[in-house]
Every structure is written in C-alpha cells, then in structure tokens.
XYZ file of C-alpha atoms in Angstrom:
201
model
C 26.478 -5.130 22.969
C 23.773 -5.069 20.313
C 24.568 -5.428 16.626
C 23.651 -2.750 14.081
C 22.703 -3.888 10.594
C 24.461 -2.227 7.671
C 23.889 -2.041 3.948
C 26.237 -1.160 1.091
C 25.703 2.453 0.095
C 28.321 2.575 -2.650
C 31.920 2.336 -3.811
C 34.003 5.216 -5.083
C 37.584 6.236 -5.693
C 39.372 7.343 -2.560
C 41.124 10.691 -2.693
C 42.856 9.969 0.583
C 44.813 6.954 -0.698
C 46.079 6.609 -4.241
C 44.904 3.466 -6.030
C 42.423 2.620 -3.290
C 38.647 2.741 -3.107
C 36.190 3.784 -0.421
C 33.492 1.256 0.413
C 30.680 3.078 2.190
C 28.332 1.138 4.447
C 25.306 2.777 6.047
C 23.157 1.740 8.975
C 19.691 0.654 7.914
C 17.909 2.340 10.801
C 19.857 5.575 11.084
C 21.872 8.209 9.240
C 25.431 7.136 9.952
C 27.769 5.794 7.298
C 30.912 3.736 7.768
C 33.640 4.414 5.160
C 36.213 1.651 4.693
C 39.268 1.932 2.438
C 39.732 -1.204 0.306
C 41.949 -2.308 -2.569
C 41.098 -2.168 -6.257
C 40.630 -5.942 -6.631
C 38.219 -6.171 -3.719
C 36.308 -3.104 -4.931
C 35.985 -4.682 -8.378
C 34.819 -7.980 -6.866
C 32.143 -6.278 -4.748
C 30.975 -4.133 -7.672
C 30.622 -7.157 -9.949
C 28.592 -9.026 -7.335
C 26.278 -6.011 -7.020
C 25.956 -5.615 -10.800
C 23.892 -8.664 -11.687
C 24.032 -7.916 -15.421
C 27.829 -8.237 -15.651
C 29.124 -11.795 -15.793
C 32.917 -12.277 -15.829
C 34.100 -14.885 -18.349
C 36.030 -16.652 -15.583
C 35.171 -16.879 -11.872
C 36.867 -14.389 -9.590
C 38.376 -15.585 -6.320
C 35.239 -14.775 -4.321
C 33.067 -16.486 -6.948
C 35.259 -19.574 -6.632
C 34.865 -19.496 -2.854
C 31.078 -19.301 -3.252
C 31.040 -22.263 -5.673
C 33.310 -24.259 -3.364
C 31.121 -23.489 -0.358
C 27.939 -24.397 -2.217
C 29.437 -27.700 -3.343
C 30.194 -28.672 0.246
C 26.985 -27.207 1.736
C 28.723 -24.392 3.615
C 26.672 -21.251 4.139
C 27.784 -17.806 5.287
C 25.091 -16.674 7.706
C 26.368 -13.216 8.554
C 29.357 -10.869 8.571
C 30.337 -8.913 11.672
C 32.749 -5.970 11.655
C 33.802 -6.401 15.253
C 36.914 -4.318 15.863
C 38.689 -1.132 14.733
C 42.366 -0.703 15.566
C 44.508 2.152 14.179
C 42.106 2.674 11.282
C 41.997 -1.027 10.365
C 38.663 -2.849 10.531
C 38.575 -6.472 11.697
C 35.740 -8.754 10.622
C 34.524 -12.300 10.980
C 32.318 -14.644 8.999
C 29.711 -16.713 10.783
C 29.499 -19.884 8.705
C 27.325 -22.967 9.100
C 27.508 -26.533 7.806
C 25.278 -29.417 8.895
C 24.030 -27.379 11.835
C 27.542 -26.637 13.096
C 28.542 -22.956 13.232
C 32.091 -21.653 12.915
C 33.482 -18.116 13.239
C 36.226 -17.338 10.721
C 38.530 -14.319 10.856
C 38.674 -12.370 7.588
C 39.589 -9.053 6.044
C 36.589 -6.745 5.923
C 36.809 -6.292 2.144
C 36.717 -10.062 1.599
C 33.891 -10.404 4.115
C 31.746 -7.862 2.245
C 32.513 -9.455 -1.137
C 31.329 -12.799 0.233
C 28.328 -11.312 2.037
C 26.996 -9.964 -1.262
C 27.374 -13.363 -2.933
C 25.751 -15.273 -0.062
C 23.149 -12.540 0.508
C 24.287 -12.516 4.114
C 23.536 -9.584 6.427
C 26.355 -7.261 7.517
C 26.585 -6.032 11.111
C 28.812 -3.896 13.301
C 28.792 -2.647 16.893
C 27.678 0.708 18.244
C 31.143 1.618 19.513
C 32.633 1.162 16.028
C 30.016 3.449 14.473
C 30.639 5.953 17.259
C 34.350 5.874 16.530
C 34.398 5.809 12.711
C 30.865 6.596 11.559
C 29.970 9.740 9.666
C 26.531 11.324 9.804
C 24.776 11.877 6.485
C 23.890 15.478 5.776
C 20.146 15.357 5.293
C 19.513 18.900 4.080
C 20.067 19.505 0.376
C 21.930 22.772 0.804
C 25.586 22.421 1.679
C 27.862 25.364 2.272
C 31.311 24.836 0.844
C 32.576 27.198 3.506
C 31.767 24.602 6.139
C 35.088 22.872 6.635
C 36.287 20.133 8.926
C 38.936 20.685 11.524
C 42.273 19.098 10.714
C 41.726 16.518 13.429
C 38.368 15.443 12.014
C 38.005 12.718 9.468
C 37.203 14.010 6.016
C 35.859 11.689 3.343
C 35.796 12.972 -0.205
C 34.793 11.215 -3.397
C 35.690 11.865 -6.977
C 32.660 12.585 -9.129
C 32.033 10.021 -11.794
C 32.445 11.615 -15.207
C 30.525 9.949 -17.985
C 32.370 9.223 -21.185
C 31.032 11.413 -24.007
C 32.128 8.768 -26.480
C 29.548 6.284 -25.195
C 26.687 8.728 -25.612
C 27.537 9.038 -29.304
C 27.451 5.283 -29.960
C 24.514 3.238 -31.206
C 23.058 0.443 -29.066
C 24.683 -2.226 -31.203
C 28.056 -0.516 -30.873
C 27.581 -0.225 -27.118
C 26.737 -3.927 -26.845
C 29.870 -4.787 -28.835
C 31.948 -2.578 -26.546
C 30.315 -4.153 -23.477
C 31.121 -7.685 -24.666
C 34.706 -6.682 -25.400
C 35.138 -5.018 -21.995
C 33.807 -8.107 -20.187
C 36.038 -10.386 -22.271
C 39.037 -8.238 -21.328
C 37.877 -8.300 -17.686
C 37.711 -4.499 -17.664
C 34.651 -4.355 -15.427
C 34.894 -0.679 -14.593
C 34.468 0.210 -18.278
C 31.774 -2.456 -18.635
C 29.760 -0.868 -15.817
C 29.896 2.550 -17.499
C 28.751 1.086 -20.818
C 25.955 -0.813 -19.096
C 24.804 2.438 -17.474
C 24.636 4.122 -20.876
C 22.635 1.198 -22.291
C 20.262 1.307 -19.305
C 19.575 5.004 -19.905
C 18.265 4.224 -23.356
C 15.998 1.367 -22.281
C-alpha cells in the first residue's frame, strides 16, 4: 500500500475533549485533513518547534532527544502513521545510524514533535485517510444550516481571540513581556505576543 505524505496544517484547542488539542495534518497532494487529538504538553512541544523565534530557556524532552540523537549520529528519516484502532493512531519512527535502519514504535504526538525537529517527512496510508480523514471545504461560502449527522465525525475549533492588552503596548513593553513569558515557560502567551510584534514589523 502506497504512502501518502502529510504536512502540519495547524494546532488548536479541541472542543471535543477538555484540556486537549487537535493536531491537524493535511495531505500534500489532496484536500483531506487528518485530525489527531493530543495532550497539552505535546501540543506545546510541536508549536515551539514550529515557531523558530521562540527559544525555551531549558530543553524540552523532545529537544533533549534531538540533542542525544545528534550526539550519537542517529537520524530520524521518516514518521509513518500506520494504524488506527478505536480512534487511537499508532505510529513508528524510521531511524538510521551508520547505515543501519531501525523501526521504533511511538505515540503519534511524540512522532510529530520529533519529525519537526529532524525535518523528517510524515506519512500515512490511504486506508487511514479513508477512515479518519476529513475533506476541506474549498468554497468560501459555508451554510451554518449544513449540519453533520450524529454518526459523522465533527471537528470544531475555538477561534483564537487576540488580547486587546497587547495591542495597546509599545514594542519595548511587548519585548519585555515576551522575555518574561519565555522565562516562565508560558509559550502559549509568548506566541501571542510574538504575533503582535510581527504585525508591527
């Protein structure tokens, strides 16, 4: 069965599970997306790896793994989401050292966090996209009256609301707040402040 390459479309709060996040992957050559529910720590780790401008004061677990792997010349070549059972995705890392390849079982959230750090491609199989994939709505108009049947999967995201307080601050104040947020390891706040700074650049 052929592999389908995926890319990270985004991360958002999940309204279906309290305290969880929805990681949305999309196929590169197609319109289907693959939503995966992940924990807050893993969502934060993936977001930090994607946000190159935010540097945590101490290495996160996935950063430590990357440093460890680099030190011993271990490379992650690709991530494969290979199975879906009762709503749980199963993944594996294809690693390589000195020309020897190994397949390592891993949670999908950890696999994606490492894939971003190693710049490794992410793949899944057609049957998994058929089972759990959602088609993107390409037309701009969307009727709110169009509902899903109870048996269909519904994925909803909370809209990100920008803090009015940040828009009132000066650039120097924003930079101070950004440094403080990073020092406190509050990366969600740091990302919002960085977005406000980027708007003014």
